[in-house]
Short mmCIF file of C-alpha atoms in Angstrom, two decimals:
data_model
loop_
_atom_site.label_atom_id
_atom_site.label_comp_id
_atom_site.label_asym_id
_atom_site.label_seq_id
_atom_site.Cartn_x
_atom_site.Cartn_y
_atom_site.Cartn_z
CA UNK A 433 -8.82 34.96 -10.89
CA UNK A 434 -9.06 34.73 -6.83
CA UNK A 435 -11.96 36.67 -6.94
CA UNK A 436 -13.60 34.77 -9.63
CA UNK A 437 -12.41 31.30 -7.38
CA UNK A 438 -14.39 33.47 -4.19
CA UNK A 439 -17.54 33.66 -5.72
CA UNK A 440 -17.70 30.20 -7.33
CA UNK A 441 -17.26 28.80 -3.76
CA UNK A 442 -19.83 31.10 -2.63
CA UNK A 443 -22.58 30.51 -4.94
CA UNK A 444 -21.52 26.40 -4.26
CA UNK A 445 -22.54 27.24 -0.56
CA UNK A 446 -25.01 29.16 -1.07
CA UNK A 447 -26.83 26.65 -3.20
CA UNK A 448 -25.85 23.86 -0.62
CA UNK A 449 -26.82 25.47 2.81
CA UNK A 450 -30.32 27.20 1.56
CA UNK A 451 -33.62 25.76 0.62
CA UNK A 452 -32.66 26.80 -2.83
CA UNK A 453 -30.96 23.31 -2.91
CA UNK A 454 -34.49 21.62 -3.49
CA UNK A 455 -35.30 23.51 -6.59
CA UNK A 456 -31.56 22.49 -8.37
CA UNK A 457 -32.65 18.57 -6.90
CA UNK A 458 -29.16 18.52 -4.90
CA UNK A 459 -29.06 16.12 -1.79
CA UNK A 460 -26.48 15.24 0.83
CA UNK A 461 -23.44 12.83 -0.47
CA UNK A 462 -23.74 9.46 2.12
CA UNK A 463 -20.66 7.03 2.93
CA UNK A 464 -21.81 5.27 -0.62
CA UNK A 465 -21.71 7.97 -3.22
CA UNK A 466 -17.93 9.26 -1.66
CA UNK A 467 -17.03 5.44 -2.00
CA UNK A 468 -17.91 5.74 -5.81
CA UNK A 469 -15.96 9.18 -6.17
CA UNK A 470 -13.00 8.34 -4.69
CA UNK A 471 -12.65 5.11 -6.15
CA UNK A 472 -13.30 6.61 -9.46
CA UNK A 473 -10.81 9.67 -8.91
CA UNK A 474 -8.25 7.17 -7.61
CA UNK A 475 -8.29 4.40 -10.46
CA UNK A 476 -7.21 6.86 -13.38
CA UNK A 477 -4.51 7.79 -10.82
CA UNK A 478 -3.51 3.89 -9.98
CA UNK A 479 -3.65 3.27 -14.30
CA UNK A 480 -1.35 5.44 -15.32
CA UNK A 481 1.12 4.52 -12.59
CA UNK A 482 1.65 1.01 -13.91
CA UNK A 483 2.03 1.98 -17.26
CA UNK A 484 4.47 4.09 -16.32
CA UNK A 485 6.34 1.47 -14.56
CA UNK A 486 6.13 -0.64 -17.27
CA UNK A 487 7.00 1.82 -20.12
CA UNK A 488 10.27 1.86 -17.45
CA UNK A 489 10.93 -1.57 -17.55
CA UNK A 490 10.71 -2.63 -20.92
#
């Protein structure tokens, strides 16, 4: 399982740092797309918090 975790982040490099990257279409993430992806891995997150503290209360 580790070494299956190892390689995945390898290839991920791999195909990030090397001109490979242009061929797959990837691009560097700027302040606006990590604004979208947090917000978007945070909301879920912030949802199921207050129904939980109203499933509490009631």
């Amino acid at each position: 399982m580790i070494f299956a975790l190892i390689v995945a982040i390898l290839l991920q490099v791999i195909l990030i740092v090397t001109p490979i990257n242009t061929i797959f279409g990837l691009r560097n993430i700027n302040i606006y797309d990590w604004d979208i992806i947090i917000t978007m891995s945070i909301l879920p997150l912030l949802v199921m918090e207050v129904v939980k503290f109203f499933r509490k209360e009631y």
